[in-house]
XYZ file of C-alpha atoms in Angstrom:
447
model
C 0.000 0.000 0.000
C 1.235 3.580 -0.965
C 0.035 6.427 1.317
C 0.856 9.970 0.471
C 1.254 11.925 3.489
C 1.275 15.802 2.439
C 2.014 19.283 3.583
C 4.356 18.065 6.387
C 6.964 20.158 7.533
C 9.863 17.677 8.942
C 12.797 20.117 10.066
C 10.250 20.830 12.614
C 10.821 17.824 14.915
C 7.115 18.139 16.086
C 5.918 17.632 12.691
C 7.818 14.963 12.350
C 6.604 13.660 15.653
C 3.121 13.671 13.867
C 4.108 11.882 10.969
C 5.527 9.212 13.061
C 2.635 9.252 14.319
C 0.411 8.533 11.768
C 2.826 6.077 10.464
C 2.445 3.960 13.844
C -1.525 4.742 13.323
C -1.999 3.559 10.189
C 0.897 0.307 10.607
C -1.482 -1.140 13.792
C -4.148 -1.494 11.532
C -2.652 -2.364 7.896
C -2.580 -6.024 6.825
C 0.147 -5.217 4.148
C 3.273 -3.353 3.868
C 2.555 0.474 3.447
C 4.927 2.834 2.006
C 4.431 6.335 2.932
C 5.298 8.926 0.285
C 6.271 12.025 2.475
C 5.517 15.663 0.086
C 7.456 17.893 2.290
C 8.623 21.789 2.325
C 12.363 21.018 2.122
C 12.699 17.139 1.663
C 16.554 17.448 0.646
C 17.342 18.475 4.414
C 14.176 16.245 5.502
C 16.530 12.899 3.950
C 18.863 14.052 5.601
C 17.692 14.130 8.733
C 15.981 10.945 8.541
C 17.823 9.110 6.649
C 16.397 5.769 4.537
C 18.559 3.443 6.709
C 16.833 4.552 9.620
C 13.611 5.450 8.188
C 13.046 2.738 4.846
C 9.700 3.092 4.649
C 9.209 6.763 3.838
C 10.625 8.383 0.923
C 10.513 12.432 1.134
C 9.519 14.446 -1.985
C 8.747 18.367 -2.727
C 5.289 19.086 -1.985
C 3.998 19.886 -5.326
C 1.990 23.120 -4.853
C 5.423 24.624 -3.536
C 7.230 23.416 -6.949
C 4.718 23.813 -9.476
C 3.414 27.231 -8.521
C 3.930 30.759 -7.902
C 3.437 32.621 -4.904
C 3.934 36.658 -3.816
C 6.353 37.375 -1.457
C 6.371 41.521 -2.016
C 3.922 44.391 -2.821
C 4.331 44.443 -6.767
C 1.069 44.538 -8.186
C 1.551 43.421 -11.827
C 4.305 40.553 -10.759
C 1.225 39.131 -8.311
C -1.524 39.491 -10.911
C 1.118 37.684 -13.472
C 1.609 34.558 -10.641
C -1.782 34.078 -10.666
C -2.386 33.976 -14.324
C 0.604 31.123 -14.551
C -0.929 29.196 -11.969
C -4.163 29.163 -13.371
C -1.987 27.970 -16.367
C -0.363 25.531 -14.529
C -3.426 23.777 -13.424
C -4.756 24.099 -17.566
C -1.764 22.197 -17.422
C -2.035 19.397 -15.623
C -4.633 17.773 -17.911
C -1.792 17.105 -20.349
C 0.286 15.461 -17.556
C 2.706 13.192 -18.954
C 1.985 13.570 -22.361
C 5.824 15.389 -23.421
C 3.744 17.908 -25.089
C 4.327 21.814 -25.023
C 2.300 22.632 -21.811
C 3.477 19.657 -19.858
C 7.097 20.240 -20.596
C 6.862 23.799 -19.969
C 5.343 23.334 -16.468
C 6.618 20.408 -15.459
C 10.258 19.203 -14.324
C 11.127 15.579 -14.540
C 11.036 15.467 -10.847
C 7.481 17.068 -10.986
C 5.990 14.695 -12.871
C 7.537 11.468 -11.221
C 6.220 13.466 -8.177
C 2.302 13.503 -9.801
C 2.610 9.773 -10.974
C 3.575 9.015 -7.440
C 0.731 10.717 -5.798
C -1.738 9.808 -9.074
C -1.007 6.328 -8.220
C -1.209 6.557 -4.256
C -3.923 4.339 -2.191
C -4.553 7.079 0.137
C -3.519 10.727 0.343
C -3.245 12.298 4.438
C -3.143 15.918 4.877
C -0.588 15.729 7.968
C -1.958 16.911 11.504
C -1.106 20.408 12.894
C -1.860 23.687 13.086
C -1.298 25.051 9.302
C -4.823 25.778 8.266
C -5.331 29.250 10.171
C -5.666 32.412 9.245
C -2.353 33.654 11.042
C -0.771 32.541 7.530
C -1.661 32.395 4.253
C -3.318 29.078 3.259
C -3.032 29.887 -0.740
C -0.550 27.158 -0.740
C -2.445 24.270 1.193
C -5.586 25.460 -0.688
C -3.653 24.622 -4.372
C -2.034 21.358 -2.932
C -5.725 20.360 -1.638
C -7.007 21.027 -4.993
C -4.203 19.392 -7.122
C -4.820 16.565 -5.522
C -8.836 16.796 -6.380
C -7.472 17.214 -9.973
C -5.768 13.794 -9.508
C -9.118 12.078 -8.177
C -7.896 11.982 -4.427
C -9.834 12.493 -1.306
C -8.171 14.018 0.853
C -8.115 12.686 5.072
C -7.255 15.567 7.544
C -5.369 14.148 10.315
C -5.750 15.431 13.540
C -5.847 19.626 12.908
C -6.045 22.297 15.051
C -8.015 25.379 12.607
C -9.895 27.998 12.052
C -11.081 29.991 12.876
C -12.062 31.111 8.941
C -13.388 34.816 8.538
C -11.539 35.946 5.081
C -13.744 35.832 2.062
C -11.036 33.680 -0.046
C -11.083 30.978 2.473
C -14.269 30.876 2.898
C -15.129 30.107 -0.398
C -12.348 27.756 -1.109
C -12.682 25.324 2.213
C -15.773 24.116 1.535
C -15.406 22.087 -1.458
C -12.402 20.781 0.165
C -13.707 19.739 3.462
C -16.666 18.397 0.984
C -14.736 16.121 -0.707
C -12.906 14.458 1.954
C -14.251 11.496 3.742
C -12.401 11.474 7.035
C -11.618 15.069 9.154
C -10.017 14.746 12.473
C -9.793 17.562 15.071
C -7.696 18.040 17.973
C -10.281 19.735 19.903
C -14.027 20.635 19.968
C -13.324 24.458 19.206
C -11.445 23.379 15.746
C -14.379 21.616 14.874
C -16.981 24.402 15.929
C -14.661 26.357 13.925
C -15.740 24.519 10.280
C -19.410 23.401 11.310
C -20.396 25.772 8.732
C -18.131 25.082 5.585
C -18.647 21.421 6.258
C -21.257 19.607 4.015
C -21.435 16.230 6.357
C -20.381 17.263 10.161
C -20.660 13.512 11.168
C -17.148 12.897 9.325
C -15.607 15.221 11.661
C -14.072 13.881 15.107
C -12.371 14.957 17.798
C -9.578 13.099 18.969
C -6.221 13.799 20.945
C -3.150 15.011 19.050
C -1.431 12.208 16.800
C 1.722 12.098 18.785
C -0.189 11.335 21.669
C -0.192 7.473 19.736
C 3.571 7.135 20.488
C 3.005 7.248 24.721
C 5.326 4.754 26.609
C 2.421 3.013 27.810
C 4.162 0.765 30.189
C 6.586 3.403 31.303
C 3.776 5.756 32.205
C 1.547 2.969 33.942
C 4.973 1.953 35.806
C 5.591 5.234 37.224
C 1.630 5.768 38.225
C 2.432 2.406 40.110
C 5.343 3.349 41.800
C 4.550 6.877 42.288
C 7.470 9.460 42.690
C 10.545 8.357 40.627
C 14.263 9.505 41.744
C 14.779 13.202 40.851
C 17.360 13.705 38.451
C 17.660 17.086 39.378
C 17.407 18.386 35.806
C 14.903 20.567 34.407
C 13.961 21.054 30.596
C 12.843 23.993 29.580
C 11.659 24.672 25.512
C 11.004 28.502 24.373
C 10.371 30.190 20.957
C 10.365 33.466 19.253
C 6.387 34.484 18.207
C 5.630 36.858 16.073
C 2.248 37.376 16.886
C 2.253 37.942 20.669
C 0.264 40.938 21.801
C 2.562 43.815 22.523
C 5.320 43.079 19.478
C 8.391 43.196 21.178
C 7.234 44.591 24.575
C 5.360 41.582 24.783
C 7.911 38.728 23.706
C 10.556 40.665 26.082
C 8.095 40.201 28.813
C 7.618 36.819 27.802
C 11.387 36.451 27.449
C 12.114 38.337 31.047
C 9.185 35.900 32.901
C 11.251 32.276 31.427
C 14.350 33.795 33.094
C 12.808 34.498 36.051
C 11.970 30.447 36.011
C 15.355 29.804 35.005
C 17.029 31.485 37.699
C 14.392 29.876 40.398
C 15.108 27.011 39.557
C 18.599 26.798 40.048
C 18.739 29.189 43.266
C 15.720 28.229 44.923
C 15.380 24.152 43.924
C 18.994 23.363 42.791
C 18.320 22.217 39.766
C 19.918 22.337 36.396
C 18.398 23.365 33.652
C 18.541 22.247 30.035
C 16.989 25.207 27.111
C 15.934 22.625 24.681
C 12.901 22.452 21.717
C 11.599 21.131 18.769
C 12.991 23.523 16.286
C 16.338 23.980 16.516
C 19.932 22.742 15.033
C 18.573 23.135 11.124
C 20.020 26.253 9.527
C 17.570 25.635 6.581
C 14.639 26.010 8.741
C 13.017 29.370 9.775
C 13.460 28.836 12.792
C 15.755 28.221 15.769
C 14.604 27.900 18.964
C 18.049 27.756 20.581
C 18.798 31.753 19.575
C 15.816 32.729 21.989
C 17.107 30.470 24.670
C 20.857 31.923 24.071
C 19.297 35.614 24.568
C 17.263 33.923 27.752
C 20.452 32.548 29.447
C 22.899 35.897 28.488
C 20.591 37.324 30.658
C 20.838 35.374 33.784
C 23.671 36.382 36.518
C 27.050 34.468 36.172
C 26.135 31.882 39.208
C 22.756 30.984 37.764
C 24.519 30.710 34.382
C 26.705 28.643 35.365
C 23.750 25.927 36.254
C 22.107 26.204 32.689
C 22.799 25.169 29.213
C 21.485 25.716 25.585
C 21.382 21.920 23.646
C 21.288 23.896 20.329
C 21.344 20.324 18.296
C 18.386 18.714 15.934
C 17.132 15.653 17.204
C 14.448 13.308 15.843
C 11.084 12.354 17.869
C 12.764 9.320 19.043
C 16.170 11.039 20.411
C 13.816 14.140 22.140
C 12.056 11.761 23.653
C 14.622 10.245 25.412
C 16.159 13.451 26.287
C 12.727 14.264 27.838
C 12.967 11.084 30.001
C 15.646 12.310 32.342
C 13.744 15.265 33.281
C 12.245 15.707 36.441
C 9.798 17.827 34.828
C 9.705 20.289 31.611
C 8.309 23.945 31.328
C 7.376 23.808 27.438
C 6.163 27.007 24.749
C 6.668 24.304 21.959
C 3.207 21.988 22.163
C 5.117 19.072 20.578
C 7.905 19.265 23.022
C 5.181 19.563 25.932
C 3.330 15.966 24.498
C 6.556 14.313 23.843
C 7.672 15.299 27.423
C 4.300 13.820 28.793
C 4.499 10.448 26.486
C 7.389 9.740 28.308
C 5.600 10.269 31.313
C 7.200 13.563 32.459
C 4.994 16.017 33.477
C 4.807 19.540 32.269
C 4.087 23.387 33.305
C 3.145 24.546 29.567
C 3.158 27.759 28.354
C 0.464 28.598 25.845
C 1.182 30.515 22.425
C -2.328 29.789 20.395
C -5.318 28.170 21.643
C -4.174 24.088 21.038
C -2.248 24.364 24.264
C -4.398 25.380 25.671
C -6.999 22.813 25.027
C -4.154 20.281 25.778
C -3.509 21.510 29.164
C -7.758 21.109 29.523
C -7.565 17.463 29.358
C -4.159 16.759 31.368
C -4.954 18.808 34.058
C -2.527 21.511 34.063
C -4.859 24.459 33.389
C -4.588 25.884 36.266
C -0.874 26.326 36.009
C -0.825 26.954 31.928
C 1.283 30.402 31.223
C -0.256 32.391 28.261
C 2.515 34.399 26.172
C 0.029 37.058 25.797
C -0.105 38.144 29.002
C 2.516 36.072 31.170
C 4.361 38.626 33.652
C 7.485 37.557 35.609
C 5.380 37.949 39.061
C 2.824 35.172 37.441
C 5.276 33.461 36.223
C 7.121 33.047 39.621
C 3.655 32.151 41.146
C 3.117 29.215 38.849
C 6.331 27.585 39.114
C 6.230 27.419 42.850
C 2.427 26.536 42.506
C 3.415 23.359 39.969
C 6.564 22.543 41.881
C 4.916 22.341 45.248
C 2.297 19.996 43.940
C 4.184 18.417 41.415
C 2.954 14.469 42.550
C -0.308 15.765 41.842
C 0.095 17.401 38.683
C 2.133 14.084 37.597
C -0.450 11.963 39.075
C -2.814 14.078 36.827
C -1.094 14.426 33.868
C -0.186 10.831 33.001
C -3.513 9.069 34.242
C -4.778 11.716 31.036
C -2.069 10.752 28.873
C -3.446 7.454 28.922
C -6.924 8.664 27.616
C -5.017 10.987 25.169
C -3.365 8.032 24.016
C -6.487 6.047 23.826
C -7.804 8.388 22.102
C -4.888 9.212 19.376
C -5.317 5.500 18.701
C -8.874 5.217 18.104
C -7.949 7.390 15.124
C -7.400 3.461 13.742
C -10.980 2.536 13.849
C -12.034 5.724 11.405
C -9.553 5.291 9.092
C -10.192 1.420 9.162
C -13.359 1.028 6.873
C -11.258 3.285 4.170
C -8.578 0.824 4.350
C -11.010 -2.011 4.123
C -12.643 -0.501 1.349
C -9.687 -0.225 -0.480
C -8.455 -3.871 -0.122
C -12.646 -4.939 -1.352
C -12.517 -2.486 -4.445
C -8.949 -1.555 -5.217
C -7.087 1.755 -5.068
C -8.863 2.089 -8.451
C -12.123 2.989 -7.064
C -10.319 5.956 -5.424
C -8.830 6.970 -8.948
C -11.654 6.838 -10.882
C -12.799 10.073 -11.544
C -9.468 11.231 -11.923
C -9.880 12.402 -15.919
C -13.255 13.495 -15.415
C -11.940 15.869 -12.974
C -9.329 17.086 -15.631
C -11.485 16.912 -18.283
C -13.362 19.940 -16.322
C -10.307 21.916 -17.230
C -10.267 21.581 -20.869
């Protein structure tokens, strides 16, 4: 079986956490081998990453609507209004796919078109999970993936998404044939789902179920430790941060932000005697964006020599796997990154988060850490302070807690199995070919 999983974003280590995760998903119920074709932002630094030795079942490709099309990145009018007319030609295009003619040469590379006959020829195309489909970016570029692969008879499954919510007119009228033609859309929380109630045709294909990565939970390490109860302190704290563009107050805000994590920092060593570790999800990739490890270097230059001296910066990349175990010889983790937050927890170590958009904030909901979530947006160094001493102080309970509801999260990450399993089912009855079928009537439209 052949399973195109699309739009992922692997430098990110969280995103790659949530492939993984659909990978393990999809494996517990499969009855064959699947291969999992992996359309990516930057797959060249993806491979490299996760290499085939390691990883021999996924094979990492450009995501088409990246390679094919054209997308503004300035204010020129004319350039913009000439994008769009080639992309417009570009999908006029595809209906020659293959054929060596003019149009199909002139759109397509070589690696383009072994990338369409992959994803033509795929059982089942996955949208990856995450949190890509809001309105704090421009979806332009998920919206023309989504609908190249309409073009190429797919229907598309959303894997677990945080979204929404949708109030500009061009999304609005794009999302709904999209969400239309997919037969499978799974939410990470009840809000993303009240968020597409109305652009969805059938809302009884929409569930809510916990994040993806929640499916790779060390089970019998987290039902050990309930057992035992307290493990050994290691003495070492983790602690993940990020730069956000959007918090309120621009830079006033993010240096409050900033100011409150040292406070933490600096509490922890003087007034616990701990060591602290800055470490995250994004980080030790110069090709990616961004780099957690440059906000946690301008965290720690601000600390006083002897708290300093109790605090480092792991600036390296590491995979889901190596984070993981990282995460495993903390006593507990203060996390901005979500992914580093449910990684932490799947290991059973329990976490103060610190919320920058709302899916943290439904995550801290359900593993009972509300009460002690930080929001960037209005975090001060007093709160901050308050919190840590408040989580610290009843940290057994908060463990207690947290990993009792990992266990549902997990559960419930898992169940993703049982939707996806009549789709499966129905492909091994009818054939991948009954999920192809209207692929040239849907290019035939474009003639």
């Amino acid at each position: 079986m052949k399973v195109v999983v699309e739009n992922t974003v692997c430098l990110n280590t969280g995103d790659a956490a949530i492939l993984l995760a659909i990978r393990h998903i999809l494996k517990s119920i499969a009855d064959e081998n699947i291969e999992f074709l992996v359309f990516d932002s930057q797959p060249d630094v993806a491979a490299r990453l996760y290499p085939k030795e390691q990883y021999p079942d996924i094979e990492l490709r450009k995501l088409p609507s990246e390679s094919i099309f054209k997308y503004k990145y300035d204010d020129n009018t004319v350039k913009n209004a000439l994008k769009q007319v080639y992309n417009q030609a570009a999908f006029q295009a595809l209906r020659h796919l293959g054929s060596g003619n003019y149009l199909d040469r002139r759109f397509f590379s070589d690696d383009d078109r072994k990338s369409l006959a992959l994803y033509k020829d795929a059982d089942l195309v996955i949208t990856t999970g995450g949190t890509y489909l809001v309105e704090n970016y421009s979806l332009e570029r998920r919206i023309n993936q989504f609908k190249l692969g309409e073009m190429l008879g797919k229907k598309t499954i959303f894997f677990t998404q945080s979204l929404g919510p949708f109030e500009k007119p061009y999304n609005r009228r794009k999302l709904p044939p999209i969400f239309a033609r997919s037969p499978l859309i799974l939410l990470r929380d009840v809000r993303s789902r009240d968020h597409i109630l109305d652009l969805v045709d059938d809302p009884s294909k929409c569930h809510v179920v916990a994040d993806a990565v929640f499916a790779l939970a060390e089970v019998d390490r987290i039902k050990g430790i309930l057992d035992v109860g307290r493990p050994q302190p290691s003495g070492r704290v983790g602690i993940s941060v990020r730069h956000w563009h959007y918090v309120k107050g621009g830079d006033g805000g993010m240096g409050r932000y900033i100011d409150s994590v040292r406070e933490m920092a600096t509490k922890l060593v003087r007034d616990h005697g701990k060591k602290v570790t800055f470490i995250s999800t994004c980080q030790g990739v110069p090709e990616y964006a961004h780099d957690d490890s440059k906000t946690a270097n301008l965290i720690v230059s601000g600390l006083a020599p002897e708290i300093a001296s109790h605090v480092t910066v792991d600036a390296s990349f590491h995979t889901p796997e190596q984070l993981m175990a990282v995460a495993r010889e903390f006593d507990f983790v203060v996390a901005t990154r979500m992914h580093m937050m449910i990684m932490s927890l799947c290991v059973g170590t329990p976490v103060l988060p610190i919320a920058y958009e709302f899916k943290t904030k439904e995550v801290a909901k359900r593993v009972g850490v509300a009460d002690v979530l930080l929001d960037i947006d209005t975090v001060t160094v007093e709160e901050a302070r308050g919190k840590l001493d408040s989580f610290i102080s009843n940290l057994d309970r908060y463990r207690e807690a947290s990993l009792k509801a990992v266990l549902e999260e997990h559960a419930s990450a898992m169940s993703a199995a049982d939707l996806l399993r009549p789709l499966l089912e129905s492909l091994s009855a009818n054939g991948a070919r009954a999920l192809r079928q209207d692929v040239e009537q849907n290019l035939a439209r474009l003639a």
